[in-house]
PDB file of C-alpha atoms and ligand atoms in Angstrom:
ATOM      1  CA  UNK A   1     111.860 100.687  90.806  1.00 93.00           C
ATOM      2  CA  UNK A   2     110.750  97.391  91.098  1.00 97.00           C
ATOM      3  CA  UNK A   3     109.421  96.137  94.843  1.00 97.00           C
ATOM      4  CA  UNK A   4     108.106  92.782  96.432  1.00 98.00           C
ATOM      5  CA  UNK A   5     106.150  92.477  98.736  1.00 97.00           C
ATOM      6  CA  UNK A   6     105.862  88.923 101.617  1.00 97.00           C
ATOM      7  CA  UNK A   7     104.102  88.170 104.237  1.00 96.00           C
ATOM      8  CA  UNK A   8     101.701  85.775 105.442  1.00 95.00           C
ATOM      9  CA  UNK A   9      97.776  86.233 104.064  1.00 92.00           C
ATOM     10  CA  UNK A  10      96.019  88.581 105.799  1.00 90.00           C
ATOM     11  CA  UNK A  11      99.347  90.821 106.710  1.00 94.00           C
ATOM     12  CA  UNK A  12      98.328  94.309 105.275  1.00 92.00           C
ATOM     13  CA  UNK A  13      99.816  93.607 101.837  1.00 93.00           C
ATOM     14  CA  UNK A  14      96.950  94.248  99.448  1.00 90.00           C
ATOM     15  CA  UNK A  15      96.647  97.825 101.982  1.00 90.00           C
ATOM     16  CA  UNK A  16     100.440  98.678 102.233  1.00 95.00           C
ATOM     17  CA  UNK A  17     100.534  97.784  98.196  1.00 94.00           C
ATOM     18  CA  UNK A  18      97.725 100.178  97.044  1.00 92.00           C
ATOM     19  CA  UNK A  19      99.515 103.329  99.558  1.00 94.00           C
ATOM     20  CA  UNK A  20     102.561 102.374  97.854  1.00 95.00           C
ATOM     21  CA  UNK A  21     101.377 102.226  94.335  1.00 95.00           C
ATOM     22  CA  UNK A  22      99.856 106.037  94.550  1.00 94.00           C
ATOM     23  CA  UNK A  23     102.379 107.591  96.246  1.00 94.00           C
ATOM     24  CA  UNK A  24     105.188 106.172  94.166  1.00 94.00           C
ATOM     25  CA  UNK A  25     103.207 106.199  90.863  1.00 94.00           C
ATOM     26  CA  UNK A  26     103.492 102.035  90.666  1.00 96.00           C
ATOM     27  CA  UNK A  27     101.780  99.236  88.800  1.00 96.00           C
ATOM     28  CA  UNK A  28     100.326  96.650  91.554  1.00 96.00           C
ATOM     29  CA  UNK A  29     100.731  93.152  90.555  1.00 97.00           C
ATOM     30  CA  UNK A  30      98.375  90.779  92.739  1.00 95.00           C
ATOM     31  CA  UNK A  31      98.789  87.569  91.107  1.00 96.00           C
ATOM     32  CA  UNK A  32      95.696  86.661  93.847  1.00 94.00           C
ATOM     33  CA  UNK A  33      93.434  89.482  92.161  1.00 93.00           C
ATOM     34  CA  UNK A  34      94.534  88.439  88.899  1.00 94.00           C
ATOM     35  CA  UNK A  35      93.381  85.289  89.292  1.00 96.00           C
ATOM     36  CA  UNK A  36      90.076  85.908  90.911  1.00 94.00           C
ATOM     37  CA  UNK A  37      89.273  88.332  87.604  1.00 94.00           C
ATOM     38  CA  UNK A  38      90.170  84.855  85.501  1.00 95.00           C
ATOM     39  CA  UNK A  39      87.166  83.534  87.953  1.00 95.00           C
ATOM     40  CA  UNK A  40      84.935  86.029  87.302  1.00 93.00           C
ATOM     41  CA  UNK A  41      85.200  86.475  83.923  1.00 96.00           C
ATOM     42  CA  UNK A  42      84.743  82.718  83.655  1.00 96.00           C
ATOM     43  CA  UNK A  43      87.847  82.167  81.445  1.00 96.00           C
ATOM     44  CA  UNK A  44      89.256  78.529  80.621  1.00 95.00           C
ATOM     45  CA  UNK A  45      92.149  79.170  83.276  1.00 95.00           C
ATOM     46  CA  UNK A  46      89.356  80.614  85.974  1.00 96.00           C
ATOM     47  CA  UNK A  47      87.644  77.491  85.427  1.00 95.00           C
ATOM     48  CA  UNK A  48      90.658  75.572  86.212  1.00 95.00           C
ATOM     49  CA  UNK A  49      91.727  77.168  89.446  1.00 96.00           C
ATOM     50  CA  UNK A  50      88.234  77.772  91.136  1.00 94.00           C
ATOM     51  CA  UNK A  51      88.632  74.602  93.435  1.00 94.00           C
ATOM     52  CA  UNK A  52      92.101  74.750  93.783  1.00 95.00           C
ATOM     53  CA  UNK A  53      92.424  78.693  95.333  1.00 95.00           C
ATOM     54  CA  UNK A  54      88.775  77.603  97.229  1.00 92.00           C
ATOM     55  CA  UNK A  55      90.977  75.225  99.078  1.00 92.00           C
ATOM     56  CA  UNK A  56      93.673  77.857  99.542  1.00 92.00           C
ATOM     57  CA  UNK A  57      96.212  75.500  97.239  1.00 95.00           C
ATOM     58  CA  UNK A  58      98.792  77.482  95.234  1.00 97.00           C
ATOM     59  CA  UNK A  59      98.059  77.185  91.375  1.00 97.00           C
ATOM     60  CA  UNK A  60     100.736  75.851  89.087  1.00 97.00           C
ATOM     61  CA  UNK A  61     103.817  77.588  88.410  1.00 97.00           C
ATOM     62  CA  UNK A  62     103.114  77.423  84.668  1.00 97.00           C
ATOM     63  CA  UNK A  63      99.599  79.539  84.983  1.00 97.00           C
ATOM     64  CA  UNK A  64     101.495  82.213  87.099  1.00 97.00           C
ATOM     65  CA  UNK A  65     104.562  81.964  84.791  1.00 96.00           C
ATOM     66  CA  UNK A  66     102.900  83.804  82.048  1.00 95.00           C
ATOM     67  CA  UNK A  67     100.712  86.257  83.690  1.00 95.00           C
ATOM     68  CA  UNK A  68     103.876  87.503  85.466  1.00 97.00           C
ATOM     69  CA  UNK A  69     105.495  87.348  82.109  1.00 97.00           C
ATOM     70  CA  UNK A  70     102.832  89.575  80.361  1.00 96.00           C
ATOM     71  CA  UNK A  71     103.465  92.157  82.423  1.00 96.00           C
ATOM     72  CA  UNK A  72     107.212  92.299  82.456  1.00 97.00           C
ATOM     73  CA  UNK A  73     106.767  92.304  78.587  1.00 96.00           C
ATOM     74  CA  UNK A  74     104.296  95.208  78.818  1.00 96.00           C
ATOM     75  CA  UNK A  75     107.010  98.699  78.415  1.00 94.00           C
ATOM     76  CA  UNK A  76     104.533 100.911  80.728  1.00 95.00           C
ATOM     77  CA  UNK A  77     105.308  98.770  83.757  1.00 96.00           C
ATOM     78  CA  UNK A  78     108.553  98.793  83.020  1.00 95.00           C
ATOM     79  CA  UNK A  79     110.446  99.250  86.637  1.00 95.00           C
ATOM     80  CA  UNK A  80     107.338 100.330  87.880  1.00 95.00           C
ATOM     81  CA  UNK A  81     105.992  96.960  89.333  1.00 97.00           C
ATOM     82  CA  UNK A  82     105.033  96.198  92.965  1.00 97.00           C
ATOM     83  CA  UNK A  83     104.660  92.240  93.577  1.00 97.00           C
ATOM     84  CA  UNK A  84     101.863  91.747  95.833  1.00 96.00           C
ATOM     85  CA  UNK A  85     101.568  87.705  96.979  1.00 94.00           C
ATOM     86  CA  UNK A  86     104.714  87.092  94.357  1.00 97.00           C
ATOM     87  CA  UNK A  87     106.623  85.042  94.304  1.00 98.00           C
ATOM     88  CA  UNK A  88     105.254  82.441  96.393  1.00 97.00           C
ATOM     89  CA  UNK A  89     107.881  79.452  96.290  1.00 97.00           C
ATOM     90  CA  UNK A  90     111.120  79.208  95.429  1.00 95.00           C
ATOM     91  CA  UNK A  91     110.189  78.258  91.453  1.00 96.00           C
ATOM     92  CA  UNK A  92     108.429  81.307  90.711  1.00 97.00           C
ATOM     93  CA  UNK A  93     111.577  83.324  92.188  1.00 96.00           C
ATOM     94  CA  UNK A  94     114.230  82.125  90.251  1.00 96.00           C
ATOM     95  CA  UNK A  95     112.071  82.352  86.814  1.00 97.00           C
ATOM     96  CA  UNK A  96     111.044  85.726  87.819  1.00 97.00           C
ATOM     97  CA  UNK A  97     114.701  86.232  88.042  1.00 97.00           C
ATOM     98  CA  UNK A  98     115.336  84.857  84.364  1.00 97.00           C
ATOM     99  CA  UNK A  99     112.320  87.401  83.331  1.00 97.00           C
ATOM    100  CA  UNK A 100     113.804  90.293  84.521  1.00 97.00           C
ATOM    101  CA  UNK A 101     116.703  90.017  83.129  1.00 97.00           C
ATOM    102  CA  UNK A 102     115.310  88.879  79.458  1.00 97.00           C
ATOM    103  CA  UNK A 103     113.146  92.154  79.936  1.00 97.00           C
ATOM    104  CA  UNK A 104     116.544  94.257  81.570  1.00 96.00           C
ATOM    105  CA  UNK A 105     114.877  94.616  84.697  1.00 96.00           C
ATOM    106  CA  UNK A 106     115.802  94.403  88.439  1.00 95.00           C
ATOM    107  CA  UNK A 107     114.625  94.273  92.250  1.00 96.00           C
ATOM    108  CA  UNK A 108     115.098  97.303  93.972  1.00 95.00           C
ATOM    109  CA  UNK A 109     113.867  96.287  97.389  1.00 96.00           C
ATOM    110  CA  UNK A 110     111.173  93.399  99.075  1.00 97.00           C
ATOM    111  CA  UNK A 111     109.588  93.928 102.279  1.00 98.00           C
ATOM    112  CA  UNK A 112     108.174  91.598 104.478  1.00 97.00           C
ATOM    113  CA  UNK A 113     105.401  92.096 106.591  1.00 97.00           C
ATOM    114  CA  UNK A 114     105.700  90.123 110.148  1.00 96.00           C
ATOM    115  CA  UNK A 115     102.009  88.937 112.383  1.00 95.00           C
ATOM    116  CA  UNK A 116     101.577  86.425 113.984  1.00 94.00           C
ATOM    117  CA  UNK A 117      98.959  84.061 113.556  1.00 92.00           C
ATOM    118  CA  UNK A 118      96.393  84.451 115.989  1.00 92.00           C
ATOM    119  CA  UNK A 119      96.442  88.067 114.721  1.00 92.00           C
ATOM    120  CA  UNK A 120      95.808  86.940 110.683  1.00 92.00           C
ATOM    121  CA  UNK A 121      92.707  84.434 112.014  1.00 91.00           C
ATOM    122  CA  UNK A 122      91.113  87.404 113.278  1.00 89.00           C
ATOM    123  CA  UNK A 123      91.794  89.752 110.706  1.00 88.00           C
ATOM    124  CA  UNK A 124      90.898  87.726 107.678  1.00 90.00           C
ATOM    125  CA  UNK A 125      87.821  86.039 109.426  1.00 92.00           C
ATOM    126  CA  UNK A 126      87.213  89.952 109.308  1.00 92.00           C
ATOM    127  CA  UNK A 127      87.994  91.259 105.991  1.00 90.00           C
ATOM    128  CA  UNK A 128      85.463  92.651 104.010  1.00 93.00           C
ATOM    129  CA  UNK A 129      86.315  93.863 100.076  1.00 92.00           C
ATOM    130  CA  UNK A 130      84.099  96.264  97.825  1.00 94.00           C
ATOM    131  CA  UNK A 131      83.805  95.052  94.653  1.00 92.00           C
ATOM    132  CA  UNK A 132      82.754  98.996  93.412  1.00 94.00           C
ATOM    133  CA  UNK A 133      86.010 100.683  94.540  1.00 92.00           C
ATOM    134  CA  UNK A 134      88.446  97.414  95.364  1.00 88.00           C
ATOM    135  CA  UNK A 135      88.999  98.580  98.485  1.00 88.00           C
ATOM    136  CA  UNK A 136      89.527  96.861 101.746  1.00 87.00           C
ATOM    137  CA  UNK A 137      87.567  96.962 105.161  1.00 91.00           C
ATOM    138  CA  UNK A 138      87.462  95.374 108.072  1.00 91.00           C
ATOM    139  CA  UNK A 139      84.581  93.924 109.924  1.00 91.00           C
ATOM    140  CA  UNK A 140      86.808  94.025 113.908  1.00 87.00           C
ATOM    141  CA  UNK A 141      89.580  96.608 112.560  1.00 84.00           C
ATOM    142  CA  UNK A 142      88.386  99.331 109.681  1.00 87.00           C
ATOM    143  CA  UNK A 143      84.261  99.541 109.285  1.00 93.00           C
ATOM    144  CA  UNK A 144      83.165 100.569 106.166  1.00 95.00           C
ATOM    145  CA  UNK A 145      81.564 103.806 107.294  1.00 94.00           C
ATOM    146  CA  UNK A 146      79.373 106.598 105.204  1.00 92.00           C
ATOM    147  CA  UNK A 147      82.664 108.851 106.053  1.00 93.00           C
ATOM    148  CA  UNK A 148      85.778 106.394 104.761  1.00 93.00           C
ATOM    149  CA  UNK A 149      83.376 104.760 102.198  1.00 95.00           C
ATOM    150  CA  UNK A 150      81.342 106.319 100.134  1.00 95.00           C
ATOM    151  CA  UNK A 151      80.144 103.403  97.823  1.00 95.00           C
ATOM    152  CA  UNK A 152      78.383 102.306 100.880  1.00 90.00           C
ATOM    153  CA  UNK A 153      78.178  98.456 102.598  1.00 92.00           C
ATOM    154  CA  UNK A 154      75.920  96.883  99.672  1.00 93.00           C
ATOM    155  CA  UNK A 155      79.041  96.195  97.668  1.00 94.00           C
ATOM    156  CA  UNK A 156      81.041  94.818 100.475  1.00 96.00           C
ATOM    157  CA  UNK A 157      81.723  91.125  99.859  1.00 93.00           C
ATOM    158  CA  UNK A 158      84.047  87.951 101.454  1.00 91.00           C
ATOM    159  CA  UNK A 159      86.561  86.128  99.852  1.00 87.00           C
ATOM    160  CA  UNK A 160      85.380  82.776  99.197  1.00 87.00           C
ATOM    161  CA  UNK A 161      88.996  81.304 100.744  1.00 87.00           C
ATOM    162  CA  UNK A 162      88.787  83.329 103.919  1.00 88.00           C
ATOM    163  CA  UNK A 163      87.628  80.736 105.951  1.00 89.00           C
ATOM    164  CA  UNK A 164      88.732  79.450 108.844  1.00 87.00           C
ATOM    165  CA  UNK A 165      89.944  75.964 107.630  1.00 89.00           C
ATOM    166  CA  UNK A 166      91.694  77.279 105.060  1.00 91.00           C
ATOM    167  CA  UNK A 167      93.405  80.431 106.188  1.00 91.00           C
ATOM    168  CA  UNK A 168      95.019  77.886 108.374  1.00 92.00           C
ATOM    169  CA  UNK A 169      96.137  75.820 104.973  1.00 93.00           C
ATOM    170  CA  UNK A 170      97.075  79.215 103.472  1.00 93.00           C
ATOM    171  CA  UNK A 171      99.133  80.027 106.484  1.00 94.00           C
ATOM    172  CA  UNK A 172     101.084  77.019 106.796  1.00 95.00           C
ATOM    173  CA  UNK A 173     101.498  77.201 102.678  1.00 95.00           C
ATOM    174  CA  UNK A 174     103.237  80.186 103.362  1.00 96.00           C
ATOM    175  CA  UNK A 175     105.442  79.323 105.994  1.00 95.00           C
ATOM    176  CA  UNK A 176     106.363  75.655 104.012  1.00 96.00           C
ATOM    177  CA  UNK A 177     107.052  77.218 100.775  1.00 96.00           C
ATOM    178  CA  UNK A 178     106.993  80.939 100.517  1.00 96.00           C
ATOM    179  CA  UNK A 179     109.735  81.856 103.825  1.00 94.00           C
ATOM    180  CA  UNK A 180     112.558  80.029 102.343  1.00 94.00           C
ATOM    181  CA  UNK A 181     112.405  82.845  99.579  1.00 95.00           C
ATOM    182  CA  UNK A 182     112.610  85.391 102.006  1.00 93.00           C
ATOM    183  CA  UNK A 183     115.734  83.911 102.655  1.00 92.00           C
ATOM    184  CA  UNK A 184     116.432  83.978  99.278  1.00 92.00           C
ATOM    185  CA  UNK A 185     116.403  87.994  98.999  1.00 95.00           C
ATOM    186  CA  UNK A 186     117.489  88.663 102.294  1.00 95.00           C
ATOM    187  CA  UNK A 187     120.888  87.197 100.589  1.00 95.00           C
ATOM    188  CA  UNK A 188     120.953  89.627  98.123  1.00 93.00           C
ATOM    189  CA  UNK A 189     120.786  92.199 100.446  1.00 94.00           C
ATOM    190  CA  UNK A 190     117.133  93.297  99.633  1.00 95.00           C
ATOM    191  CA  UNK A 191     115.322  92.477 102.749  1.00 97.00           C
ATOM    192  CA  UNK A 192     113.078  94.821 104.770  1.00 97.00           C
ATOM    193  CA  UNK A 193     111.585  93.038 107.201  1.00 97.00           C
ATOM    194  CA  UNK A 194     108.435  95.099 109.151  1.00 97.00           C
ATOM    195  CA  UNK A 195     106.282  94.728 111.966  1.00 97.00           C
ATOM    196  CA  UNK A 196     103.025  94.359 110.059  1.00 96.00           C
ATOM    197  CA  UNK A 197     100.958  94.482 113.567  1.00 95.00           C
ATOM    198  CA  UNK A 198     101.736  98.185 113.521  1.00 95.00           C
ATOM    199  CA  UNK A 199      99.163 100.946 112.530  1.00 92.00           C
ATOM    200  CA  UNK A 200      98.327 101.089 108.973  1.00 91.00           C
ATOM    201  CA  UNK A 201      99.796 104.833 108.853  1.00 95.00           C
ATOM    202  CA  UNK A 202     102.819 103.722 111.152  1.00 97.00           C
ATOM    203  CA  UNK A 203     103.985 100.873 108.646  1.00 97.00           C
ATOM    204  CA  UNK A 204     103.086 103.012 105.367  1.00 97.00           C
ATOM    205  CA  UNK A 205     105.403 105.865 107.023  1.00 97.00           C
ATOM    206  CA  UNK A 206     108.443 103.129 107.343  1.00 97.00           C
ATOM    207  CA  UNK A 207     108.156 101.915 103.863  1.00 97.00           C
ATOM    208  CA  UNK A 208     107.859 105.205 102.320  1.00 96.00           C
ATOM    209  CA  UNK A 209     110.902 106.377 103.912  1.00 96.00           C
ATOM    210  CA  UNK A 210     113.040 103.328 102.864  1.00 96.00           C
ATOM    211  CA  UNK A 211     111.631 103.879  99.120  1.00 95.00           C
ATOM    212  CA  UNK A 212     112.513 107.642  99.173  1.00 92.00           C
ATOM    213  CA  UNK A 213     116.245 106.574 100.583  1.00 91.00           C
ATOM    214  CA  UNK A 214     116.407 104.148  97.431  1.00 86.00           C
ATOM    215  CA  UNK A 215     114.745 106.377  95.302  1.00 76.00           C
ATOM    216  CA  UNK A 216     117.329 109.128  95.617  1.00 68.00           C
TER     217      UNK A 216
HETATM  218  P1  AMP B   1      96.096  86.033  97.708  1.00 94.05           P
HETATM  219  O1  AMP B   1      95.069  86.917  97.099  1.00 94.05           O
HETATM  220  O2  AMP B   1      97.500  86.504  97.450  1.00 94.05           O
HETATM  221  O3  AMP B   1      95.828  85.752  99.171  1.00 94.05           O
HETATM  222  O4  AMP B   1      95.985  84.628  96.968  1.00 94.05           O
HETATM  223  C1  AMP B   1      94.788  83.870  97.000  1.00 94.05           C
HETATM  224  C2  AMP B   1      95.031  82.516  96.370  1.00 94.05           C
HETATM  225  O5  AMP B   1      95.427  82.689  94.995  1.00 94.05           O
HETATM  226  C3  AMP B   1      96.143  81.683  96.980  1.00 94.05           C
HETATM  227  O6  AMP B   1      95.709  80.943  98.109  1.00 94.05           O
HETATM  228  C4  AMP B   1      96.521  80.780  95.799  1.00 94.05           C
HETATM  229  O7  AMP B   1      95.555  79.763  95.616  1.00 94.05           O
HETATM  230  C5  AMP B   1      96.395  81.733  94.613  1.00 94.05           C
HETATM  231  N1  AMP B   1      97.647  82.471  94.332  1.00 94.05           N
HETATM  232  C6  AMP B   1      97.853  83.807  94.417  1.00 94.05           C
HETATM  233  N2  AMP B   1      99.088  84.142  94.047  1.00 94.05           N
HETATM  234  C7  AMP B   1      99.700  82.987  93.717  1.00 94.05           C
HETATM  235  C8  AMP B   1     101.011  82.668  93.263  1.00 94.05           C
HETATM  236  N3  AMP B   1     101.955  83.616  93.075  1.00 94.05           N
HETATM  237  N4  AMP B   1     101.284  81.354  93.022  1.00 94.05           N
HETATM  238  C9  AMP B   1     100.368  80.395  93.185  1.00 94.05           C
HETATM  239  N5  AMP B   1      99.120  80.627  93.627  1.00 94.05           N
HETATM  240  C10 AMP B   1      98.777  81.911  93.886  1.00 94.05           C
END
């Protein structure tokens, strides 16, 4: 099983992604963390996109391309993938399209994860990530507490693009170029769409139940 992912930044989809991924025995795809390791590790292609995903800009197809094709390739993953922030525009979709079928692959399902915007300001002007244990707090929503997070708050860091001015740029990048594809898969009769402003639990029960229906 194979499963996408949407929804604006700041939505739950990195949270909803890592539930799904342990209960369902999945391989998480975040072309966004995959990236930021190219940062860190100082690469030639980190070096190239530093300013670009700083300014919340999308980086070229062609960079994303063959990441996304590395995996497919890889036969551990194989229908075992969930997209997290991929596709993001209509290009990416129809070659991810062309990769699944030269690896014999398929879709089984793509959610989308519906808040509004005032809602996403707060919550990534909020978010707080541990770079120990990956995981994902929340300055207004989820403290990191001695009880839910052992590693502690000295790890805790901010994104460098979660910023005001250009959550706003990331929001309206998604709405310009990453909704039509929504369309796209709501065609194919694929489409889940969820209220992301839900509890975490709440939303986590939904999707599990549509998996398990697919599943069987
Ligand atoms: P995310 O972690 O998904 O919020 O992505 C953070 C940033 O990484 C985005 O603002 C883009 O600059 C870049 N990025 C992540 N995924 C993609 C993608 N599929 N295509 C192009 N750029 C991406």
């Amino acid at each position: 099983m194979n499963i996408i992912l949407f929804g604006p930044p700041g939505a739950g989809k990195g949270t909803q992604s890592d539930f799904i991924t342990k209960s369902f025995n999945l391989h998480k795809v975040s072309t966004g963390d995959l990236l930021r390791n190219e940062i860190y590790n100082k690469t030639h292609i980190g070096n190239k996109i530093k300013s670009v995903m700083d300014k919340g800009i999308l980086v070229s197809n062609e960079i994303i391309n063959d990441l996304i094709e590395t995996i497919l390739s890889t036969k551990k993953f194989s229908n075992r993938l969930i997209f997290d922030g991929y596709p993001r525009n209509l290009d990416q979709a129809k070659n991810l399209d062309i990769l699944l079928k030269k690896y014999n692959q398929k879709i089984s399902c793509v959610f989308s994860l519906n808040v509004n915007k005032e809602l996403i300001i707060k919550r990534i002007l909020g978010r707080q990530t541990c770079t120990k244990c990956g995981n994902i707090f929340n300055e207004y929503f989820k403290l990191s507490t001695n009880k839910n997070h052992p590693c502690g708050t000295k790890y805790l860091i901010k994104r460098s693009d979660d910023n005001e001015k250009t959550i706003l740029y990331r929001y309206d990048t998604y709405i310009d170029k990453t909704l039509p594809i929504i369309e796209y898969y709501k065609k194919l009769n694929l489409l889940y769409e969820l209220d992301g402003t839900m509890e975490i639990d709440k939303i986590f029960n939904k999707i599990r139940h549509i998996l398990a229906s697919i599943e069987a």
